PDB file of C-alpha atoms in Angstrom:
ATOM      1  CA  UNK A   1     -25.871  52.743   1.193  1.00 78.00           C
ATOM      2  CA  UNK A   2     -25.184  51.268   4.832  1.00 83.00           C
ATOM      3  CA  UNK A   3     -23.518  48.496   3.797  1.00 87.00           C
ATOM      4  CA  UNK A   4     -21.353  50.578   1.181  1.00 92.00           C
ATOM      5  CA  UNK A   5     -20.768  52.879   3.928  1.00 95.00           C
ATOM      6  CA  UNK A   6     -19.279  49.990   6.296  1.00 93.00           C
ATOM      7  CA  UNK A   7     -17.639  48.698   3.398  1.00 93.00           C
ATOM      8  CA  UNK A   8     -15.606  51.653   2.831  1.00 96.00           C
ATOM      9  CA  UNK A   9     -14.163  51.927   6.145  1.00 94.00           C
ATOM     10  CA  UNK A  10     -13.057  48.268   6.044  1.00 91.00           C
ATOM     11  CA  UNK A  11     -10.582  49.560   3.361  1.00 94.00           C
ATOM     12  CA  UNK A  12      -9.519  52.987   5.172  1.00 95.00           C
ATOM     13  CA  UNK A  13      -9.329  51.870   9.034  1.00 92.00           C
ATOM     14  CA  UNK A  14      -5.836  49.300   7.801  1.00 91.00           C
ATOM     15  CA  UNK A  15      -4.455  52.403   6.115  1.00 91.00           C
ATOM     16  CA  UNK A  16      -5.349  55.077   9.258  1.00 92.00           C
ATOM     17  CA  UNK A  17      -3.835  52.752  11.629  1.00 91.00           C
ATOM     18  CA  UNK A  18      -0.595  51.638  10.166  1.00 92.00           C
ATOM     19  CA  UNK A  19       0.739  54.974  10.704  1.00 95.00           C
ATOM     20  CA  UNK A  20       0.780  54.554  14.603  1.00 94.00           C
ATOM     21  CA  UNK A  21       2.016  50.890  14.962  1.00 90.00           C
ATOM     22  CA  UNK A  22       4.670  49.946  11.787  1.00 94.00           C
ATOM     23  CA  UNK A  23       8.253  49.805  12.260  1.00 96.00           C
ATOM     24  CA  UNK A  24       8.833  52.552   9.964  1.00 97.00           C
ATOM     25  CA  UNK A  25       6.143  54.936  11.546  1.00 97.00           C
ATOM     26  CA  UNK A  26       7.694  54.323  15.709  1.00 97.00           C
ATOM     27  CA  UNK A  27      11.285  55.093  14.146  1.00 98.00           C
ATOM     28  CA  UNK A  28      10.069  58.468  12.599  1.00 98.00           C
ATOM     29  CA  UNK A  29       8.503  59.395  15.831  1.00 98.00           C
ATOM     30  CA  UNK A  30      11.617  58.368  18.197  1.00 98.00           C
ATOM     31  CA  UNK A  31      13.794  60.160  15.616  1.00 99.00           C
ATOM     32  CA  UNK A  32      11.596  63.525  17.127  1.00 99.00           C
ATOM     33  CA  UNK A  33      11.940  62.473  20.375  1.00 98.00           C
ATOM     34  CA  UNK A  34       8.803  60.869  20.865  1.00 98.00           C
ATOM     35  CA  UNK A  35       9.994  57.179  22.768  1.00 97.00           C
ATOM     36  CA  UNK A  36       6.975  56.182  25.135  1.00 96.00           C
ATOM     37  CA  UNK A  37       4.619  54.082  23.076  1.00 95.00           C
ATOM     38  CA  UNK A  38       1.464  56.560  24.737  1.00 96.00           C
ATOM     39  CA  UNK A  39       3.360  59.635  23.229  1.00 98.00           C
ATOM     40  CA  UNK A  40       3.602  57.983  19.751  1.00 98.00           C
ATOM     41  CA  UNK A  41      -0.405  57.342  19.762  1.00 97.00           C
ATOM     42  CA  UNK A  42      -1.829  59.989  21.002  1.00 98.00           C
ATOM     43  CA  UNK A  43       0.757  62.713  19.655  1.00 98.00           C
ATOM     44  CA  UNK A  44       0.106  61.308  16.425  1.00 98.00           C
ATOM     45  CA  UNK A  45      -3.674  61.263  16.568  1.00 98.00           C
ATOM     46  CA  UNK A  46      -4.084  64.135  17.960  1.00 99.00           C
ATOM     47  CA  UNK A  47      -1.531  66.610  16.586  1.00 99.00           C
ATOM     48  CA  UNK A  48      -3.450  67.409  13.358  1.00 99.00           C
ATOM     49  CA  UNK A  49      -5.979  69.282  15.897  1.00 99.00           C
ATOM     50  CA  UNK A  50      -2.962  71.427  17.231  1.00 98.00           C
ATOM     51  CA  UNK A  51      -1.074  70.890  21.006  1.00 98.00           C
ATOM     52  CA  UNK A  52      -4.649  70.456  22.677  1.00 99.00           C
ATOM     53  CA  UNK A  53      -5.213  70.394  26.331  1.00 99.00           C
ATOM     54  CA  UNK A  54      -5.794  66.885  28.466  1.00 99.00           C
ATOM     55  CA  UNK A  55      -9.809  67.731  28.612  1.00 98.00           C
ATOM     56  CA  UNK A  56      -9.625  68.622  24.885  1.00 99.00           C
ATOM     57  CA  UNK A  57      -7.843  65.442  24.290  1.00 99.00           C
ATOM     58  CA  UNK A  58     -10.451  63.306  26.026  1.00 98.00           C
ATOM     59  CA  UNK A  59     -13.305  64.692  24.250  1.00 98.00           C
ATOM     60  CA  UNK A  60     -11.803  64.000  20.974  1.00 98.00           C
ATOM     61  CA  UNK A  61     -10.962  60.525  21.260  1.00 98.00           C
ATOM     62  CA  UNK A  62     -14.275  59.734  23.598  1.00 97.00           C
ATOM     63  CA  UNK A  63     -12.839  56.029  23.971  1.00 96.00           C
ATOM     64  CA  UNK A  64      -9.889  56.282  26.315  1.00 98.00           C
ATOM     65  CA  UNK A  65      -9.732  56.716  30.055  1.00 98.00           C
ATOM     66  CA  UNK A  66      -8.783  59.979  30.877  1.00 98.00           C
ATOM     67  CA  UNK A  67      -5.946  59.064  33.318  1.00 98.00           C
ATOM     68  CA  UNK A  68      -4.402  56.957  30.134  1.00 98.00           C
ATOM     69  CA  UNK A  69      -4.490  59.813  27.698  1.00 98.00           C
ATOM     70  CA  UNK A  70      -2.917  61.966  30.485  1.00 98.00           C
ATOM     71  CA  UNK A  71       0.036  59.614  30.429  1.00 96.00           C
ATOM     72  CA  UNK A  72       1.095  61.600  27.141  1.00 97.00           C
ATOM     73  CA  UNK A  73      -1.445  64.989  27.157  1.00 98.00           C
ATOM     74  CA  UNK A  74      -0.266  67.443  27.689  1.00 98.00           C
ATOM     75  CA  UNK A  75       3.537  66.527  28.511  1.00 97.00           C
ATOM     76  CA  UNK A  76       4.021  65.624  25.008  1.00 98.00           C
ATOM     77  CA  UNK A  77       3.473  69.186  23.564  1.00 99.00           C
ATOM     78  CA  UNK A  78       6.769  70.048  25.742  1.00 98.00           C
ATOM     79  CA  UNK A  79       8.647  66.778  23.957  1.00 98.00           C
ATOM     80  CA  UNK A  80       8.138  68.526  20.297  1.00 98.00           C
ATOM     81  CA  UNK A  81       5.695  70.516  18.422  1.00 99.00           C
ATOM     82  CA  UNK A  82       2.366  69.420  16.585  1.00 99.00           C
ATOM     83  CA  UNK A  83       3.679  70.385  13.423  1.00 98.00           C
ATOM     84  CA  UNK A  84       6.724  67.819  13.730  1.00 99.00           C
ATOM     85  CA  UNK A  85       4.266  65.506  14.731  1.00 99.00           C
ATOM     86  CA  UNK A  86       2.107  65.081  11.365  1.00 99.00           C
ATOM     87  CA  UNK A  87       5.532  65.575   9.482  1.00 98.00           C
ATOM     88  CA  UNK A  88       6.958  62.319  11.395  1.00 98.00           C
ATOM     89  CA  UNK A  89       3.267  60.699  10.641  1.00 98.00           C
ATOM     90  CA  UNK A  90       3.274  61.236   6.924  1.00 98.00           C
ATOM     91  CA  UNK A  91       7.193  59.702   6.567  1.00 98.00           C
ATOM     92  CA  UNK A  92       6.179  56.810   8.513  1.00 98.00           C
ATOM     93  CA  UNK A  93       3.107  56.595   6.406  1.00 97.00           C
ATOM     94  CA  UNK A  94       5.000  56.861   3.276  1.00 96.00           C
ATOM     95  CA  UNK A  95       7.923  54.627   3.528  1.00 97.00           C
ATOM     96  CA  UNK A  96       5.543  51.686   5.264  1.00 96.00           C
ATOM     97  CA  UNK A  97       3.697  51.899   2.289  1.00 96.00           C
ATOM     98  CA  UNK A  98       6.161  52.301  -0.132  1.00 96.00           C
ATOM     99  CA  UNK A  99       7.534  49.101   1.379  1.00 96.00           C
ATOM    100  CA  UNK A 100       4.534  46.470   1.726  1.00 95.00           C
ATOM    101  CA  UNK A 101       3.245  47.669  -1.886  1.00 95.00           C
ATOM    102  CA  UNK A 102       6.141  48.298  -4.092  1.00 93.00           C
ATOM    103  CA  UNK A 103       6.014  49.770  -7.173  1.00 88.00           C
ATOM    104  CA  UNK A 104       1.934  49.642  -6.489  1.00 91.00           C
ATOM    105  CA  UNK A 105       2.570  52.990  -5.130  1.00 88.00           C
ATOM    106  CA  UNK A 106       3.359  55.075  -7.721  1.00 83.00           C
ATOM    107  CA  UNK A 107       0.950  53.255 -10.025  1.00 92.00           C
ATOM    108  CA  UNK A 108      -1.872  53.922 -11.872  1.00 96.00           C
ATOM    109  CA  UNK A 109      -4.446  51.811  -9.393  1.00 97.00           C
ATOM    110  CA  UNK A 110      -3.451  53.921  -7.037  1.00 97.00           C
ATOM    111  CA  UNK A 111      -4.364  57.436  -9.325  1.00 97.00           C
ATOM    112  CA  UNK A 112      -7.574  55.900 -10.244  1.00 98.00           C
ATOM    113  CA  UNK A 113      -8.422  55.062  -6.449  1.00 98.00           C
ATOM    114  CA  UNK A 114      -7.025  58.469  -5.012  1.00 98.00           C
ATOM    115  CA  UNK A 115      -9.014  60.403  -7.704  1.00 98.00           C
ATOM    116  CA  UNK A 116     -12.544  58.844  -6.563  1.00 99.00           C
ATOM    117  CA  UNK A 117     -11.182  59.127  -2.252  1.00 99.00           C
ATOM    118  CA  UNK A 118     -10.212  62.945  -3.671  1.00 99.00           C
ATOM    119  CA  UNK A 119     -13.580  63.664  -4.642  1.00 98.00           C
ATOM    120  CA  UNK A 120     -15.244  61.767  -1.532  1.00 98.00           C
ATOM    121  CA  UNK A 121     -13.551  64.341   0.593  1.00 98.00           C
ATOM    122  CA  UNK A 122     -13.646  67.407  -1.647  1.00 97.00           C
ATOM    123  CA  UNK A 123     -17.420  68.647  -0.887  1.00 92.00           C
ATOM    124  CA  UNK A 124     -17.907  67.038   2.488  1.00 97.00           C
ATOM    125  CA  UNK A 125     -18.861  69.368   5.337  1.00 97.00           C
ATOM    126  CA  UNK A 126     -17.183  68.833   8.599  1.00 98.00           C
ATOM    127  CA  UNK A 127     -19.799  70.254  10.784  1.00 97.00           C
ATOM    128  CA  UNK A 128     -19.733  67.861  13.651  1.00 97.00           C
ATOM    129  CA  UNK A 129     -16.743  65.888  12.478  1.00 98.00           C
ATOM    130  CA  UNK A 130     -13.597  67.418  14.317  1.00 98.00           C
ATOM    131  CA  UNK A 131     -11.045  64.496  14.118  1.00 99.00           C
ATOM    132  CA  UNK A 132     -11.937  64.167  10.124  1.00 99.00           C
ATOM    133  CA  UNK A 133     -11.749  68.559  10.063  1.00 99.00           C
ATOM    134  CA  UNK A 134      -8.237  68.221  12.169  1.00 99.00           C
ATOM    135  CA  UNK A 135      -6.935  65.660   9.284  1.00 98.00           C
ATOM    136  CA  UNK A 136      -8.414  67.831   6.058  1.00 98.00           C
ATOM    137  CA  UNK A 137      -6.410  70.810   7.477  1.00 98.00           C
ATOM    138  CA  UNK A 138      -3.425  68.477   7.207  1.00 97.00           C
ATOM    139  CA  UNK A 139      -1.651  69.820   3.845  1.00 97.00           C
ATOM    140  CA  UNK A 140      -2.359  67.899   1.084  1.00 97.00           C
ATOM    141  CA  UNK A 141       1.144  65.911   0.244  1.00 96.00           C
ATOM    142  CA  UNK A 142       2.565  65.536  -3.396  1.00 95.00           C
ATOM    143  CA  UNK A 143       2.441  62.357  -4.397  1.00 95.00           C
ATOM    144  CA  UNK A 144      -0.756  60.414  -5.261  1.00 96.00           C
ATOM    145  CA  UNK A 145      -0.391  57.692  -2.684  1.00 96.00           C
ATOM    146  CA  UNK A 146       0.072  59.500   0.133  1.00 97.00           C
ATOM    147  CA  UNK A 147      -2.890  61.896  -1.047  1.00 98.00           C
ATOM    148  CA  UNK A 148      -4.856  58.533  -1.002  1.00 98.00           C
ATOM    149  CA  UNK A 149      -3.431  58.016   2.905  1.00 98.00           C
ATOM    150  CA  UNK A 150      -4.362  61.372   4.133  1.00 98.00           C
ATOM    151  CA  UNK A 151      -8.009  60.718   2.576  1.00 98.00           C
ATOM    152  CA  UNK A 152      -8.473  57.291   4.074  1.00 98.00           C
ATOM    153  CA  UNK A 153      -7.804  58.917   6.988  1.00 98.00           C
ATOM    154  CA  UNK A 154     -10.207  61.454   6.636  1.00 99.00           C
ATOM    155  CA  UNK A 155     -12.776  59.306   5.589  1.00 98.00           C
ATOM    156  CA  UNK A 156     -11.848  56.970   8.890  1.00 97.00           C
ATOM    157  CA  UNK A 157     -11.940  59.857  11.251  1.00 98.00           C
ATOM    158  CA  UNK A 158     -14.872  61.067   9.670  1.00 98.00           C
ATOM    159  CA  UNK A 159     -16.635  57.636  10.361  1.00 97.00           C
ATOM    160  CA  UNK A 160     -15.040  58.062  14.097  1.00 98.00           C
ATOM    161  CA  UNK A 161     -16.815  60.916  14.734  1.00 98.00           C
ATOM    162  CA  UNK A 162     -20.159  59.640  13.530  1.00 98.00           C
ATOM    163  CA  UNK A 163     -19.530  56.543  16.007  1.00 97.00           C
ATOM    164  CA  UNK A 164     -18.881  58.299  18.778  1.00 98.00           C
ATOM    165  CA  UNK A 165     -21.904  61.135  18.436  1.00 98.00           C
ATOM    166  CA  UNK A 166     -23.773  57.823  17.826  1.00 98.00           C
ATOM    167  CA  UNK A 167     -22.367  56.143  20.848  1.00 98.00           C
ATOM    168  CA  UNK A 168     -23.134  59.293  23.385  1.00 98.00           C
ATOM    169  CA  UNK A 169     -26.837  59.781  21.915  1.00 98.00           C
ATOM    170  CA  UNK A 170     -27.329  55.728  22.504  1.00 98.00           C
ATOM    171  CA  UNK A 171     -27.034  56.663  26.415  1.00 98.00           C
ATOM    172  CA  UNK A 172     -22.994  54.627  26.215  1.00 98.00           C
ATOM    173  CA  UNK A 173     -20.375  56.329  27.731  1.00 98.00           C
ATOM    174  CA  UNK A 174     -16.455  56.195  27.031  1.00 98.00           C
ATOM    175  CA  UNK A 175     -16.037  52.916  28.839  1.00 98.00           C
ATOM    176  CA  UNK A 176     -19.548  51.082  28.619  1.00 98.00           C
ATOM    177  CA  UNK A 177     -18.934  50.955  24.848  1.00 97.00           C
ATOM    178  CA  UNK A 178     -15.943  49.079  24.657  1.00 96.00           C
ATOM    179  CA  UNK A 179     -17.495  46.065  27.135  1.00 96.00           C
ATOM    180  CA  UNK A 180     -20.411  46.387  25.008  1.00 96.00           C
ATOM    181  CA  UNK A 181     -18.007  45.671  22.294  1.00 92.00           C
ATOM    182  CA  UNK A 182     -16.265  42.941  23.661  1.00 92.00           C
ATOM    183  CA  UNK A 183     -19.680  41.021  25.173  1.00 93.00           C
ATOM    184  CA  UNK A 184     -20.748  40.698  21.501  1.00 86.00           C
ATOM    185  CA  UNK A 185     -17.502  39.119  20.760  1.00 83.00           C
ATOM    186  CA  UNK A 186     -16.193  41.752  18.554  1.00 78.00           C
ATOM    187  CA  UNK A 187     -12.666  41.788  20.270  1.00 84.00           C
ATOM    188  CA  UNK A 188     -11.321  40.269  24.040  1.00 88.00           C
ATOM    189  CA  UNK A 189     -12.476  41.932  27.371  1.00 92.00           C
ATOM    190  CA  UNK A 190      -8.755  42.124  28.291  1.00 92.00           C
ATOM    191  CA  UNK A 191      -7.346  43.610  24.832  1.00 90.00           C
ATOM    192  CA  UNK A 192      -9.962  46.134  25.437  1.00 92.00           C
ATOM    193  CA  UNK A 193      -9.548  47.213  28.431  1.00 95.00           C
ATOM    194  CA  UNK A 194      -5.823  47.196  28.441  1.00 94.00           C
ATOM    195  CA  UNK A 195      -5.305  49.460  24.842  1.00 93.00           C
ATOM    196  CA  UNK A 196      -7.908  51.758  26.109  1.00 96.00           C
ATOM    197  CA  UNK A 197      -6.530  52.512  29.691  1.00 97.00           C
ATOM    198  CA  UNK A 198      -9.425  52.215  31.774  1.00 98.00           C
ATOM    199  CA  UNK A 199      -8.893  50.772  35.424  1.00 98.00           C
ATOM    200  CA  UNK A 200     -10.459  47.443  36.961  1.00 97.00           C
ATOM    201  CA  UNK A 201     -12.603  49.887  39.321  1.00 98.00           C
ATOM    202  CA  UNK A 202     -14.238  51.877  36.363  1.00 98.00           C
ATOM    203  CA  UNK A 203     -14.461  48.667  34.427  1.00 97.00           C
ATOM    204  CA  UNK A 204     -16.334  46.483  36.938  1.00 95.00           C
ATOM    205  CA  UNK A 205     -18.732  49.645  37.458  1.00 97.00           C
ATOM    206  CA  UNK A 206     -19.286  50.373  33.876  1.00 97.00           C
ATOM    207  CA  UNK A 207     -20.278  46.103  33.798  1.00 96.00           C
ATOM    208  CA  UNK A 208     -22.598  46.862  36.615  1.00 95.00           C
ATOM    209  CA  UNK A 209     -24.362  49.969  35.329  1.00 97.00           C
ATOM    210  CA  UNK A 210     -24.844  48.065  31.907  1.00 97.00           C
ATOM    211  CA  UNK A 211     -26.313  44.820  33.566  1.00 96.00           C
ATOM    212  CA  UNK A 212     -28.386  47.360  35.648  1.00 96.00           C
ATOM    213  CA  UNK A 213     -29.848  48.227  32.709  1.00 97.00           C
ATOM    214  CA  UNK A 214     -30.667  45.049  31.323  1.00 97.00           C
ATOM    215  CA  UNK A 215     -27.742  45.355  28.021  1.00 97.00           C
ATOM    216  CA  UNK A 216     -25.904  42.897  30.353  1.00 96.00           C
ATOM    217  CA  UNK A 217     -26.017  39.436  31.694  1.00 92.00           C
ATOM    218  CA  UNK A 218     -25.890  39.822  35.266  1.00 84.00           C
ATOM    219  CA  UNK A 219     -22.879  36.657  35.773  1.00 78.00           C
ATOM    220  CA  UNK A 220     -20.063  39.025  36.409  1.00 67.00           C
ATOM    221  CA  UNK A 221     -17.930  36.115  35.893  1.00 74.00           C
ATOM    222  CA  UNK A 222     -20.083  35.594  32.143  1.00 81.00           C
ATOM    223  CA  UNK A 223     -19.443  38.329  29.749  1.00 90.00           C
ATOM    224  CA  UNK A 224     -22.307  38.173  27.734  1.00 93.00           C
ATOM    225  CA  UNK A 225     -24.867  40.561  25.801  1.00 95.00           C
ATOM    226  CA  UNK A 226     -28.454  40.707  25.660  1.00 96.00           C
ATOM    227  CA  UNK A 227     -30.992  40.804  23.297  1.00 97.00           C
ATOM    228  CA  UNK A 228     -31.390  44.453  24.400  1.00 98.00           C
ATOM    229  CA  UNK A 229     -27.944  45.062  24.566  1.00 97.00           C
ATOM    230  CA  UNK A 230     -27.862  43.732  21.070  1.00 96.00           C
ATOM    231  CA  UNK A 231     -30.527  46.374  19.912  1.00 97.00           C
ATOM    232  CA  UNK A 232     -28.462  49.127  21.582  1.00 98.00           C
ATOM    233  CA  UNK A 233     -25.070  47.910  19.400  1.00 96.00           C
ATOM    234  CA  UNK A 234     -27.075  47.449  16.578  1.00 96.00           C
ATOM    235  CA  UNK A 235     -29.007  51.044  16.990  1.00 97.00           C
ATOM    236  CA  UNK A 236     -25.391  52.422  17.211  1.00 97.00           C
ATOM    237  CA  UNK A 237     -23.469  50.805  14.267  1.00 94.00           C
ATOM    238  CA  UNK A 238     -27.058  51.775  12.174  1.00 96.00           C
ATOM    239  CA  UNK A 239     -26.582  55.485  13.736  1.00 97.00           C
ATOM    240  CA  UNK A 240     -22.866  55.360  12.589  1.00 97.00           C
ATOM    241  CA  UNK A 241     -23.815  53.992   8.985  1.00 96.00           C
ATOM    242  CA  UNK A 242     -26.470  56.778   8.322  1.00 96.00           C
ATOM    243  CA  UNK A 243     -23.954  59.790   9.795  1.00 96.00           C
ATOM    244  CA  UNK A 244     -20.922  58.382   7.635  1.00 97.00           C
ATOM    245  CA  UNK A 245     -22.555  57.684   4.321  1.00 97.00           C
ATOM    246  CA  UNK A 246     -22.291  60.876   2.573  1.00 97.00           C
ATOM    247  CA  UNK A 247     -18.894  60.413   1.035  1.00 98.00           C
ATOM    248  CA  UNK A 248     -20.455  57.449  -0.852  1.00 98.00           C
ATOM    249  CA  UNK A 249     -23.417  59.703  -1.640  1.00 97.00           C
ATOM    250  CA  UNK A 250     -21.116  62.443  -3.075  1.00 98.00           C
ATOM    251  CA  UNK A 251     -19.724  59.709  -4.980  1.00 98.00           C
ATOM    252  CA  UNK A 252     -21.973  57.403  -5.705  1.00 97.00           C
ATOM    253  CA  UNK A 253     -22.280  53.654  -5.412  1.00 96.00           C
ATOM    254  CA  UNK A 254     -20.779  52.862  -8.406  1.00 97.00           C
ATOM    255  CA  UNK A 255     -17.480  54.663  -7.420  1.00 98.00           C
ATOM    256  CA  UNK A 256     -17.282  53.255  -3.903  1.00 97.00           C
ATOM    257  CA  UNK A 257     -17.628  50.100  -5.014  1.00 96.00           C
ATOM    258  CA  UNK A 258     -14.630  50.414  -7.326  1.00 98.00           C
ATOM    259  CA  UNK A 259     -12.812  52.550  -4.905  1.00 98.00           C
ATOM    260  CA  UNK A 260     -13.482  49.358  -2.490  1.00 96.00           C
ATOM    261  CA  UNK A 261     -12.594  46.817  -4.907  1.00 96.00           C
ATOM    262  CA  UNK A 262      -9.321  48.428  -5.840  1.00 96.00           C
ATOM    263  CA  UNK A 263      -8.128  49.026  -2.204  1.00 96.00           C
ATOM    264  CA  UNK A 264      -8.733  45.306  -1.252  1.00 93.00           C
ATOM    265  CA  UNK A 265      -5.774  43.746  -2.478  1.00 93.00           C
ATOM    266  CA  UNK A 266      -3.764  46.654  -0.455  1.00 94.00           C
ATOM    267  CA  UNK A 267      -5.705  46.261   2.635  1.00 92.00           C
ATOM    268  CA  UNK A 268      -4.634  42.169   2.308  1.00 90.00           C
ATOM    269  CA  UNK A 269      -0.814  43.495   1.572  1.00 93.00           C
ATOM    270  CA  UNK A 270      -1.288  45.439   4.882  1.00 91.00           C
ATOM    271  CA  UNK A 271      -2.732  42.402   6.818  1.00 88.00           C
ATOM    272  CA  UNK A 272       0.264  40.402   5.409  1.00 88.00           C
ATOM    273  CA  UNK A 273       2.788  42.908   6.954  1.00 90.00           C
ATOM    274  CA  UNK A 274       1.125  42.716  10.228  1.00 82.00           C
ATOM    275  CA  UNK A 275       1.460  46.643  11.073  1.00 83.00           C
ATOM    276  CA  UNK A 276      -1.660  47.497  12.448  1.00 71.00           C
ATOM    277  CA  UNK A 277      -0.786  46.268  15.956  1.00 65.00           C
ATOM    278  CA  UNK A 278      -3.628  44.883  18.151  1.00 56.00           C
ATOM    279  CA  UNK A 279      -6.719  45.904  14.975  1.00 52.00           C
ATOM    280  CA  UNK A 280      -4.914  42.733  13.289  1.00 50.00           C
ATOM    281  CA  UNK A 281      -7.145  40.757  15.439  1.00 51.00           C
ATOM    282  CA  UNK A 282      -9.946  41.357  13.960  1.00 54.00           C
ATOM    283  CA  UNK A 283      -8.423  41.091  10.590  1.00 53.00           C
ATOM    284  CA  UNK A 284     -11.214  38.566   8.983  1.00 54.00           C
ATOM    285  CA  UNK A 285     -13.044  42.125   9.175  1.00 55.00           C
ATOM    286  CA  UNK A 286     -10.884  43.968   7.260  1.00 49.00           C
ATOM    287  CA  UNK A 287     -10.229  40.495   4.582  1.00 56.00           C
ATOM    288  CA  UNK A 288     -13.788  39.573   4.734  1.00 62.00           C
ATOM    289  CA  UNK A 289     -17.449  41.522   4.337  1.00 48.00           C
ATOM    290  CA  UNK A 290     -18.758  42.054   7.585  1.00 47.00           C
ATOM    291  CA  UNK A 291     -22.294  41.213   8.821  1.00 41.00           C
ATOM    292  CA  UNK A 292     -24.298  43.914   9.825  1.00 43.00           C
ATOM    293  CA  UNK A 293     -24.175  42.757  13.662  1.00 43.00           C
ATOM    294  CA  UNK A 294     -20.203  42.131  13.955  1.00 42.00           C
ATOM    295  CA  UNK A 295     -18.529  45.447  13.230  1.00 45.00           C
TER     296      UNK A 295
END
């Protein structure tokens, strides 16, 4: 069930993202008004939830240093509304998709694949999970593929929120995580640190606090984990498995597998198009199975 569980986010993380970074998706938020790259983001990942305050903001998204996400929270909410916001989302979302898969779209794969995400989705409880509750208040659009987009992204921000509650109750904070992340070789130190916002002062004394506690190799100049810091990653990504597997439960394994195997060739198709901005990096994760350490 873990693996299935990691499995099934490989195929919905390519379709959550591409809705922030594609051509198509920037020119339907500059067409509101939105023009900073910051105001795109987090106005689009955040306005399912409503025009939420900075503090709000930061909670939600746990990763990002607050002084980033205040770059767009809450000035944005004075640039255009929420509502305009997920409107502009679901056009970029459409026409990217419409574009890298072609008549794919409208076919019958993609019926069969959003019947079995439309069940996933259609019993789960949201206690716990408010990015995946902000998206399944989103209205459900008319067409089958983008009803298949709009439940990949629940199902992604439903895994987010797992992560993150898994993250906090591991003892990581907002910033220790991502040099956690990068020390196992998951993704650079310096993409890291620069997408997430987080200055060289808080960075250098998260790398401290974690060698302090022995999850770090003490060479400053040596980014490396350790076997405990290994256990703590591994605790974590376990933790996220167990709180995310319910949609393949609802399901069954049967289902998610198929559900997997038919999304694959779009996930490639969205590799191909190279949309998903700096996640392309890791793209042997999304092409490949992943191990159960490297996730």
């Amino acid at each position: 069930m873990a693996v299935m569980a990691r499995n099934l986010w490989r195929v919905t993380e390519p379709f959550h993202q591409l809705a922030y970074r594609s051509p198509e998706a920037v020119a339907a938020y500059q067409a509101i008004g939105l023009q900073a790259a910051p105001h795109q983001y987090f106005a689009s990942r955040l306005a399912a939830a409503g025009e939420v305050t900075h503090g709000v903001a930061v909670a939600l998204l746990f990763g990002f240093a607050p002084v980033y996400v205040a770059q767009a929270v809450p000035e944005v909410w004075s640039i255009v509304d929420a509502e305009s916001v997920v409107e502009a989302r679901t056009r970029g979302a459409d026409t990217t998709l419409k574009r890298i898969l072609g008549q794919t779209w409208n076919g019958a794969e993609i019926e069969r694949a959003n019947l079995i995400a439309q069940e996933m989705i259609a019993s789960l409880s949201f206690a716990g999970k408010p990015m995946a509750a902000a998206q399944n208040d989103v209205a459900q659009p008319s067409e089958p593929g983008l009803q298949l987009w709009r439940a990949c992204t629940i199902l992604r921000e439903y895994r987010g929120d797992a992560h993150w509650a898994a993250t906090a109750a591991a003892g990581v904070d907002a910033v220790e995580c991502h040099i956690l992340h990068a020390a196992d070789g998951a993704m650079p130190e310096d993409l890291l640190q620069r997408v997430t916002g987080w200055k060289d002062s808080e960075w250098a004394e998260a790398k401290a606090r974690l060698s302090a506690r022995g999850l770090l190799h003490k060479d400053v100049n040596d980014l490396r984990i350790t076997p405990a810091g290994e256990e703590v990653k591994l605790l974590i990504e376990r933790s996220t498995d167990s709180g995310s597997s319910i949609p393949v439960s609802i399901v069954g394994e049967k289902k998610t597998e198929e559900l997997i195997s038919l999304m694959k060739p779009w996930v490639a198709a969205i590799m191909d198009a190279d949309v998903i901005g700096a996640w392309k990096m890791r793209e042997q994760l999304w092409r490949d199975l992943p191990s159960e350490k490297n996730v």
